[in-house]
mmCIF file of C-alpha atoms in Angstrom:
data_model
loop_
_atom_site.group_PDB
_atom_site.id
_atom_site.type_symbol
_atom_site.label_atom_id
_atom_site.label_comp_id
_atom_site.label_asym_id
_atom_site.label_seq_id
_atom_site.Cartn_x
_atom_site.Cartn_y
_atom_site.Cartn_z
ATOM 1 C CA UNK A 1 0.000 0.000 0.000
ATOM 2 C CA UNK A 2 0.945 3.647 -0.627
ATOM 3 C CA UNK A 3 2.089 5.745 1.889
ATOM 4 C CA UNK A 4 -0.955 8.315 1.183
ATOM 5 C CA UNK A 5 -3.266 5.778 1.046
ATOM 6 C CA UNK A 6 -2.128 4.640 4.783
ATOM 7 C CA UNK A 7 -2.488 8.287 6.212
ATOM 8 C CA UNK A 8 -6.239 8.564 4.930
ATOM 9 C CA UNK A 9 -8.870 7.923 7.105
ATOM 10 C CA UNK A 10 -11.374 5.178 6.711
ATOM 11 C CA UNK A 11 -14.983 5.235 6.359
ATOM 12 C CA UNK A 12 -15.277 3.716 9.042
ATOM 13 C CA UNK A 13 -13.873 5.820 10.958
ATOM 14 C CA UNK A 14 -15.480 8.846 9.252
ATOM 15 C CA UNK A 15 -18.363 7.714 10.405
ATOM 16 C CA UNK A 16 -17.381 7.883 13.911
ATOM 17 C CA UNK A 17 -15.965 11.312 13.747
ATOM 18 C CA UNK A 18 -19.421 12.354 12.231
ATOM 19 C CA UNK A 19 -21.344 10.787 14.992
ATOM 20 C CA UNK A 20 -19.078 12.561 18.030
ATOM 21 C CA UNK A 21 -19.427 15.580 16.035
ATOM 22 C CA UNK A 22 -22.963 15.023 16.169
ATOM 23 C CA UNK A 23 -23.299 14.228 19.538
ATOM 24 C CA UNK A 24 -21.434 17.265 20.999
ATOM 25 C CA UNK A 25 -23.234 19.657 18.783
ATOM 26 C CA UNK A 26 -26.723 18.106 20.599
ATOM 27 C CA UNK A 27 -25.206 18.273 23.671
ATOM 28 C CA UNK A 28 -24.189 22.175 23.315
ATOM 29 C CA UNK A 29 -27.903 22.777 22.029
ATOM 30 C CA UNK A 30 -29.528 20.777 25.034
ATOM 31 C CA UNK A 31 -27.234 22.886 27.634
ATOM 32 C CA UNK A 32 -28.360 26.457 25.175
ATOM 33 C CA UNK A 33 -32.060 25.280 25.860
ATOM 34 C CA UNK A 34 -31.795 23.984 29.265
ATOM 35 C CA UNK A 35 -30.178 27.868 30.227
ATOM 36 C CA UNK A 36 -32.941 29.395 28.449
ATOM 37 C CA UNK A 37 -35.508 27.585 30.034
ATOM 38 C CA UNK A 38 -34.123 27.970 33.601
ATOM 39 C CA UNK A 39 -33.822 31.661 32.436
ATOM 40 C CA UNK A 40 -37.472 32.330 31.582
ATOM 41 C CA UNK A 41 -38.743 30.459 34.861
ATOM 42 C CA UNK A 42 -36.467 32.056 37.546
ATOM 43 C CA UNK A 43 -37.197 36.042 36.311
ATOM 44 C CA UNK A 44 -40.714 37.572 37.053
ATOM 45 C CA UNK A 45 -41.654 40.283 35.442
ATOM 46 C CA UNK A 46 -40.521 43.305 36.994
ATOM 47 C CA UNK A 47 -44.524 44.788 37.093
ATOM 48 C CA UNK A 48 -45.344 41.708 39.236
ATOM 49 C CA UNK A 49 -41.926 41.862 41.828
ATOM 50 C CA UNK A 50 -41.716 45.752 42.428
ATOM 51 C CA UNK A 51 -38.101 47.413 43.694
ATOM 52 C CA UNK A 52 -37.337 43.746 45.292
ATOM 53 C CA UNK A 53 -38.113 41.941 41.995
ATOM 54 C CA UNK A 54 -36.030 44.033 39.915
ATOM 55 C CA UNK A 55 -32.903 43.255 41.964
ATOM 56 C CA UNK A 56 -33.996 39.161 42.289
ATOM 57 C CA UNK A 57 -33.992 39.503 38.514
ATOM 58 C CA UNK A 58 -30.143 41.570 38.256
ATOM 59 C CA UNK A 59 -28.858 38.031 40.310
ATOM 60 C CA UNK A 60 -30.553 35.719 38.287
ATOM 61 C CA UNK A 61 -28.748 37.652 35.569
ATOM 62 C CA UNK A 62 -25.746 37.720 36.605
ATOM 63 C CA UNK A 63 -25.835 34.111 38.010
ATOM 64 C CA UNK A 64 -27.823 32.491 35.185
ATOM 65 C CA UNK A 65 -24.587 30.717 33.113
ATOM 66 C CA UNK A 66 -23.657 29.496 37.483
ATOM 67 C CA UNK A 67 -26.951 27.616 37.260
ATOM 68 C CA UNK A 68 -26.937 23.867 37.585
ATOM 69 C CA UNK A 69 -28.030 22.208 34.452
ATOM 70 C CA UNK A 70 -30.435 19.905 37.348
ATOM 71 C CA UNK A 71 -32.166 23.248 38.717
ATOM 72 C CA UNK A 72 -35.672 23.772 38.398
ATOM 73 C CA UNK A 73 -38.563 26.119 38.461
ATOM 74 C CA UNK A 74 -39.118 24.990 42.243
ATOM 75 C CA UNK A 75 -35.384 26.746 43.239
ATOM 76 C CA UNK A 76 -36.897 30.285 41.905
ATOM 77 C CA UNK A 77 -37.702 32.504 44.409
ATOM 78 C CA UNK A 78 -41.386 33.079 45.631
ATOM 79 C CA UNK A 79 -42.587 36.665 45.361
ATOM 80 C CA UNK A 80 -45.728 35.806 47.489
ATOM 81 C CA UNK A 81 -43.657 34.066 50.190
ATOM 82 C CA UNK A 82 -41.376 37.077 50.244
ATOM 83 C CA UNK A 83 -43.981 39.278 50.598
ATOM 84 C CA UNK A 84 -46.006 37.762 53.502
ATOM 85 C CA UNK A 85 -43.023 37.015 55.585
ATOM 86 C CA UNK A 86 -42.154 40.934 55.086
ATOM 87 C CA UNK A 87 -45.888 41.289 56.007
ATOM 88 C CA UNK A 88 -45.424 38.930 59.170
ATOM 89 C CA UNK A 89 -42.172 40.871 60.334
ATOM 90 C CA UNK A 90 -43.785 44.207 60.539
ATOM 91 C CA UNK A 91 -46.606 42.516 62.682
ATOM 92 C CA UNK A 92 -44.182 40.592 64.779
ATOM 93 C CA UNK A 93 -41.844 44.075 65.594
ATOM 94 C CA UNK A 94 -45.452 46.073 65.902
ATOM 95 C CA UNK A 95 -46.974 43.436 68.535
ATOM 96 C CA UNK A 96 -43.242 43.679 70.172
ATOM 97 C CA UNK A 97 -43.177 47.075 70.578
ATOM 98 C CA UNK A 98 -47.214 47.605 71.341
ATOM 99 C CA UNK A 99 -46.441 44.940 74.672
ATOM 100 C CA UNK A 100 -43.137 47.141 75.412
ATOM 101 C CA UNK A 101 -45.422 50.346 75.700
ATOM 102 C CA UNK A 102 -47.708 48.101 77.689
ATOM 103 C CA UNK A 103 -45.286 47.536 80.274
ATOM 104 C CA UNK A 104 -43.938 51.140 80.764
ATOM 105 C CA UNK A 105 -45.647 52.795 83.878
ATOM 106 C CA UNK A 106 -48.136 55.753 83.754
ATOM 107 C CA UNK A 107 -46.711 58.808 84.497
ATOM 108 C CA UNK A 108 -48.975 60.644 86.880
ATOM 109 C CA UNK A 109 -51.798 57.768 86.500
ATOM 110 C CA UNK A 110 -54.622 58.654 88.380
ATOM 111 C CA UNK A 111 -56.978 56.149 90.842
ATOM 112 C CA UNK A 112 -59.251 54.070 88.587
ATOM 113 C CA UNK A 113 -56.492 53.840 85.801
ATOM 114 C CA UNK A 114 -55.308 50.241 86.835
ATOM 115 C CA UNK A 115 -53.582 51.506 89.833
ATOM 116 C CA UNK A 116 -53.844 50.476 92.961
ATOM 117 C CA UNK A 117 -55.778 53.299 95.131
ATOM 118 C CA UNK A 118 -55.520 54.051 98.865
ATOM 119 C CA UNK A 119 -58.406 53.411 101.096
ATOM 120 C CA UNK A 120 -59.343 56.118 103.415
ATOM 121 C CA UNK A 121 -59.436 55.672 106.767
ATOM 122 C CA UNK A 122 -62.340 56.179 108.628
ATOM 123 C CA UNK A 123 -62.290 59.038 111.250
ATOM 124 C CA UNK A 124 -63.935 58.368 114.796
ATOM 125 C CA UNK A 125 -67.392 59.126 114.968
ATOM 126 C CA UNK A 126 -67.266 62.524 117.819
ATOM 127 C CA UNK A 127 -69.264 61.284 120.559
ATOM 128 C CA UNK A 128 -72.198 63.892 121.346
ATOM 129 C CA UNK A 129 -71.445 66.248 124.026
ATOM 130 C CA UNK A 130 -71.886 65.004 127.664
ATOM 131 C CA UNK A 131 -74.541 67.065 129.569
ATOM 132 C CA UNK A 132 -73.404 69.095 132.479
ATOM 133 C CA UNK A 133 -76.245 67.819 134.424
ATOM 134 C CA UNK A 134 -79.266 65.617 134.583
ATOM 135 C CA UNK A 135 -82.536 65.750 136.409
ATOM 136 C CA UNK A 136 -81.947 64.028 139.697
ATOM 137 C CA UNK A 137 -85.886 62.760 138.719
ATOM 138 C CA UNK A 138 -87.615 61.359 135.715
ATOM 139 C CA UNK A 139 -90.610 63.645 135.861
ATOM 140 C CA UNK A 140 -90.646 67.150 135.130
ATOM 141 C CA UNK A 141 -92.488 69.643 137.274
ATOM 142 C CA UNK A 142 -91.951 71.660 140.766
ATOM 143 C CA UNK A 143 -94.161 72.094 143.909
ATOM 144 C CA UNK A 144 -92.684 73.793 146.782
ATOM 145 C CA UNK A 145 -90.036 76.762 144.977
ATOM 146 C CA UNK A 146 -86.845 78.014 146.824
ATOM 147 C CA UNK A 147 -87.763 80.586 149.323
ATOM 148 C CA UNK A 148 -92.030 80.044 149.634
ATOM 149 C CA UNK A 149 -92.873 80.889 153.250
ATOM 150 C CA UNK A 150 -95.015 77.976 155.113
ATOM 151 C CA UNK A 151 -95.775 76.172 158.312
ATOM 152 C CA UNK A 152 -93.400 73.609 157.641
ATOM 153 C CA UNK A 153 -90.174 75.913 157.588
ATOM 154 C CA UNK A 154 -88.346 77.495 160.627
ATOM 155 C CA UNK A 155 -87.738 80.676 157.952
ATOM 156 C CA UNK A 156 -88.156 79.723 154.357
ATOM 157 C CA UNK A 157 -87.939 76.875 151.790
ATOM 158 C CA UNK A 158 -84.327 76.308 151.330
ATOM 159 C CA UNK A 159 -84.982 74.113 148.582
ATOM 160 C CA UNK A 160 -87.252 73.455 145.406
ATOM 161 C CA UNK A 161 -89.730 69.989 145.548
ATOM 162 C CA UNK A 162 -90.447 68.108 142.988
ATOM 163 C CA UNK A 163 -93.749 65.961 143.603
ATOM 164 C CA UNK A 164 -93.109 62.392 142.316
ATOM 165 C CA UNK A 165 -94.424 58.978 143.678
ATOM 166 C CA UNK A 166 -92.913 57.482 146.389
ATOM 167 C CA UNK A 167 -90.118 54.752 145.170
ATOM 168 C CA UNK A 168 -89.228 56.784 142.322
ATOM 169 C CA UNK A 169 -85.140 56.208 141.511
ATOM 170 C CA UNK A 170 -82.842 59.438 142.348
ATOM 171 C CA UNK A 171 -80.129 60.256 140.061
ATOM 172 C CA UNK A 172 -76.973 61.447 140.291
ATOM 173 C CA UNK A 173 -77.074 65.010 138.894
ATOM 174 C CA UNK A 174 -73.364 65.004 138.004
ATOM 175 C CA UNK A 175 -70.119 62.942 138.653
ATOM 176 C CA UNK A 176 -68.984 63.492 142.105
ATOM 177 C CA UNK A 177 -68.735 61.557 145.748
ATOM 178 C CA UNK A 178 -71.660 60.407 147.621
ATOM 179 C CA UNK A 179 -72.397 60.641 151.419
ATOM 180 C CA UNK A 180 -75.463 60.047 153.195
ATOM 181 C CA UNK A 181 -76.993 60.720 156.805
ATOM 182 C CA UNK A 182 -80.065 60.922 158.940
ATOM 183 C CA UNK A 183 -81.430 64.670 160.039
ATOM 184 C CA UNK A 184 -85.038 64.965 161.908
ATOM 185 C CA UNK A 185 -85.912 67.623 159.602
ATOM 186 C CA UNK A 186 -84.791 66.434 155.936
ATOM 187 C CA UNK A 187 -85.294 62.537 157.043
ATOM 188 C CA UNK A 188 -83.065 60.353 154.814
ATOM 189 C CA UNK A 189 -80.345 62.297 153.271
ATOM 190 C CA UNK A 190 -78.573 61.944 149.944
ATOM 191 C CA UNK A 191 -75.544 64.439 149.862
ATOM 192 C CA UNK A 192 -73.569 64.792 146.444
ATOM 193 C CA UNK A 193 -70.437 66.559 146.339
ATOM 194 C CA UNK A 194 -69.423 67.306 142.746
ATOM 195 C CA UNK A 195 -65.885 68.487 141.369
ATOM 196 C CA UNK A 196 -66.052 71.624 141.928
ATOM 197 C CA UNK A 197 -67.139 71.235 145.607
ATOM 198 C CA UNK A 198 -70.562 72.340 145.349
ATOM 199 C CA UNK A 199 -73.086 70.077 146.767
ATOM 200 C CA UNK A 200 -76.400 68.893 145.883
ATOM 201 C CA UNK A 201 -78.995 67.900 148.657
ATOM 202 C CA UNK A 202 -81.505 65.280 148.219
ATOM 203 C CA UNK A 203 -83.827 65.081 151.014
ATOM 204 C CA UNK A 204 -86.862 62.696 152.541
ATOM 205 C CA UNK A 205 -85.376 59.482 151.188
ATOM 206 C CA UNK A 206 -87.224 56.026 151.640
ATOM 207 C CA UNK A 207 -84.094 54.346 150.758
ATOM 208 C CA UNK A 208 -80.220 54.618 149.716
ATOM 209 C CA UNK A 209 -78.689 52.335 146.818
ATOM 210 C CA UNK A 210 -75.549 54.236 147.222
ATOM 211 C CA UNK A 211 -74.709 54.839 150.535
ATOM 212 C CA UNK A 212 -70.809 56.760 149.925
ATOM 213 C CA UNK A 213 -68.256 56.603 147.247
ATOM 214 C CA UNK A 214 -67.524 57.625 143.967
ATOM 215 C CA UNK A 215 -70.798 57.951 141.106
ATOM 216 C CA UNK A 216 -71.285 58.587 137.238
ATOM 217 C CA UNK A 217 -74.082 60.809 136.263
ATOM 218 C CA UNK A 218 -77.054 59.233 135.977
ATOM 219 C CA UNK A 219 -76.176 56.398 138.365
ATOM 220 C CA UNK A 220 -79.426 55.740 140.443
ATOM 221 C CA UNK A 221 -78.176 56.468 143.964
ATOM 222 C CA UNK A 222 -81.333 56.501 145.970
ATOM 223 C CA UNK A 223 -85.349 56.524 146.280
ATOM 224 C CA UNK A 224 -87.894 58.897 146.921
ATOM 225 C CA UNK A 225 -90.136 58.574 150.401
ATOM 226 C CA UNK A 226 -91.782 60.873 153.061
ATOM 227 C CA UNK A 227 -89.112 61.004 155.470
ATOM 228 C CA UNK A 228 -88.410 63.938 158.542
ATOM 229 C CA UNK A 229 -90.477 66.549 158.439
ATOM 230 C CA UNK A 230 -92.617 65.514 155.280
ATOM 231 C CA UNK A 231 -96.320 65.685 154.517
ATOM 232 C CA UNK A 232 -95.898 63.221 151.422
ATOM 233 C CA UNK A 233 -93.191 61.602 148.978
ATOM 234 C CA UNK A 234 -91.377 64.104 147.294
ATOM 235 C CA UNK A 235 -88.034 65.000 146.543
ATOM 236 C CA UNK A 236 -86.631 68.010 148.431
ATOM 237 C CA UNK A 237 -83.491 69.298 146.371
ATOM 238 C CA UNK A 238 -80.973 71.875 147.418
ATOM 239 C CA UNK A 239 -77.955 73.359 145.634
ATOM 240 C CA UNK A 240 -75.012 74.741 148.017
ATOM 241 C CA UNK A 241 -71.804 76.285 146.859
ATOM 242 C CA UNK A 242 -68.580 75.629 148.225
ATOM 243 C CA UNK A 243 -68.429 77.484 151.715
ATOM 244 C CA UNK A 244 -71.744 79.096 151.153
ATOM 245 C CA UNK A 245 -75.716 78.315 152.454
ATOM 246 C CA UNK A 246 -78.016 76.794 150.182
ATOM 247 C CA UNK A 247 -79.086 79.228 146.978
ATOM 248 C CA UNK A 248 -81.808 78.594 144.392
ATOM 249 C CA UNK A 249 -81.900 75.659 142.252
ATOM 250 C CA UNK A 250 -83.922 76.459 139.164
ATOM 251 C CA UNK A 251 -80.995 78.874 137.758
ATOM 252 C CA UNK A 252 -78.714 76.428 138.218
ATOM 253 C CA UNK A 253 -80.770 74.115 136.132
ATOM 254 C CA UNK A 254 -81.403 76.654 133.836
ATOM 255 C CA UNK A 255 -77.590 77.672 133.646
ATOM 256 C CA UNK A 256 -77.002 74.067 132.506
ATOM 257 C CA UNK A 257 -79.550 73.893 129.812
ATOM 258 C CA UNK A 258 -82.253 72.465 132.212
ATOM 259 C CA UNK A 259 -85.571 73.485 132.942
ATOM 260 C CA UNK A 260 -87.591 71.019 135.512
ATOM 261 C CA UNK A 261 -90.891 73.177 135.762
#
């Protein structure tokens, strides 16, 4: 054989050639189609994607030949998704920050704005003013007055009466000490001495409940009789000021707020 006969190629392998040739040139146009493809899926329109859109599709551009020829439509990037967690974020820092103002205090809050209020203490009720004196009887109304002339009297009536049933409870006219004794002329005697060292007389007793010591006014200290020289139960009362005879009742009452006619 030849020696240019030897260095041409075969049919053979002609045919081979053809078919790599072949092959490669499908292979480049199968990449070319799979890039386009991957090209149209992964870039929205720009209308649909806004400001953050527009830059998704400058990445895909520039990235787009760094694509895997395996990549599909489900690696794109979801606009919706991307919205709603942008959506979700500003909800998340406005619930954040809503529960941050929640927990600041109230400057100046008043009572009735969720804050605890004081209760006011309740002041003592004043008690009503104690009387200066009481009746030394229950029943109003005067027989005998202080200074009536009668057969019954050395001079005059040292004393005012008041007519009440026989039994009747006494009262202590004011706070003070009691002392009693017997005297032909006033009978059973009730003698009060009161702070101030005046005295009050209460005469013709039937009985004592309080014979000496210290009383409260109003305590019942003794009851009403006929005794000494008496023509019937009644209560002979005197009033006698320290170191001084015995002077008339009724202004005393009266000078306390009193009147026992």
């Amino acid at each position: 054989m030849a020696p240019e006969a030897a260095a041409r190629p075969t049919r053979a392998e002609l045919r081979l050639a053809a078919r790599e040739q072949s092959r490669a040139q499908r292979r480049g146009a199968a990449r070319a189609a799979t890039r386009a493809a991957l090209f149209r899926v992964a870039v929205p329109s720009v209308a649909a994607l806004g400001v953050a859109g527009a830059a998704g599709v400058t990445v895909v551009q520039e990235q787009a030949d760094q694509v895997p020829a395996q990549a599909s439509a489900a690696d794109a990037p979801d606009p919706t998704a991307t919205q709603q967690a942008a959506r979700q974020a500003d909800a998340d820092r406005a619930a954040q920050a809503s529960r941050g103002d929640a927990r600041q205090p109230l400057s100046g809050a008043q009572p009735g704005d969720g804050q605890p209020t004081a209760t006011p203490t309740a002041q003592p009720t004043a008690e009503p003013a104690k009387p200066k004196v009481v009746m030394p009887v229950a029943q109003h109304g005067l027989g005998e007055l202080f200074g009536a002339a009668g057969t019954h009297w050395m001079n005059r009536h040292t004393g005012i009466d008041f007519p009440v049933d026989g039994g009747s409870e006494v009262y202590a006219v004011t706070d003070g000490t009691i002392r009693t004794q017997w005297n032909p002329f006033y009978g059973y005697m009730s003698i009060l001495k009161m702070p101030d060292g005046t005295e009050a007389w209460m005469c013709h007793l039937r009985a004592y409940k309080v014979r000496k010591g210290p009383v409260k006014q109003g305590d019942v200290i003794a009851y009403v009789g006929s005794s000494g020289n008496s023509t019937g139960p009644h209560l002979h009362f005197e009033i006698r000021p320290p170191g001084s005879g015995p002077v008339d009742p009724l202004p005393w009452f009266l000078s306390n707020g009193l009147d026992p006619r």
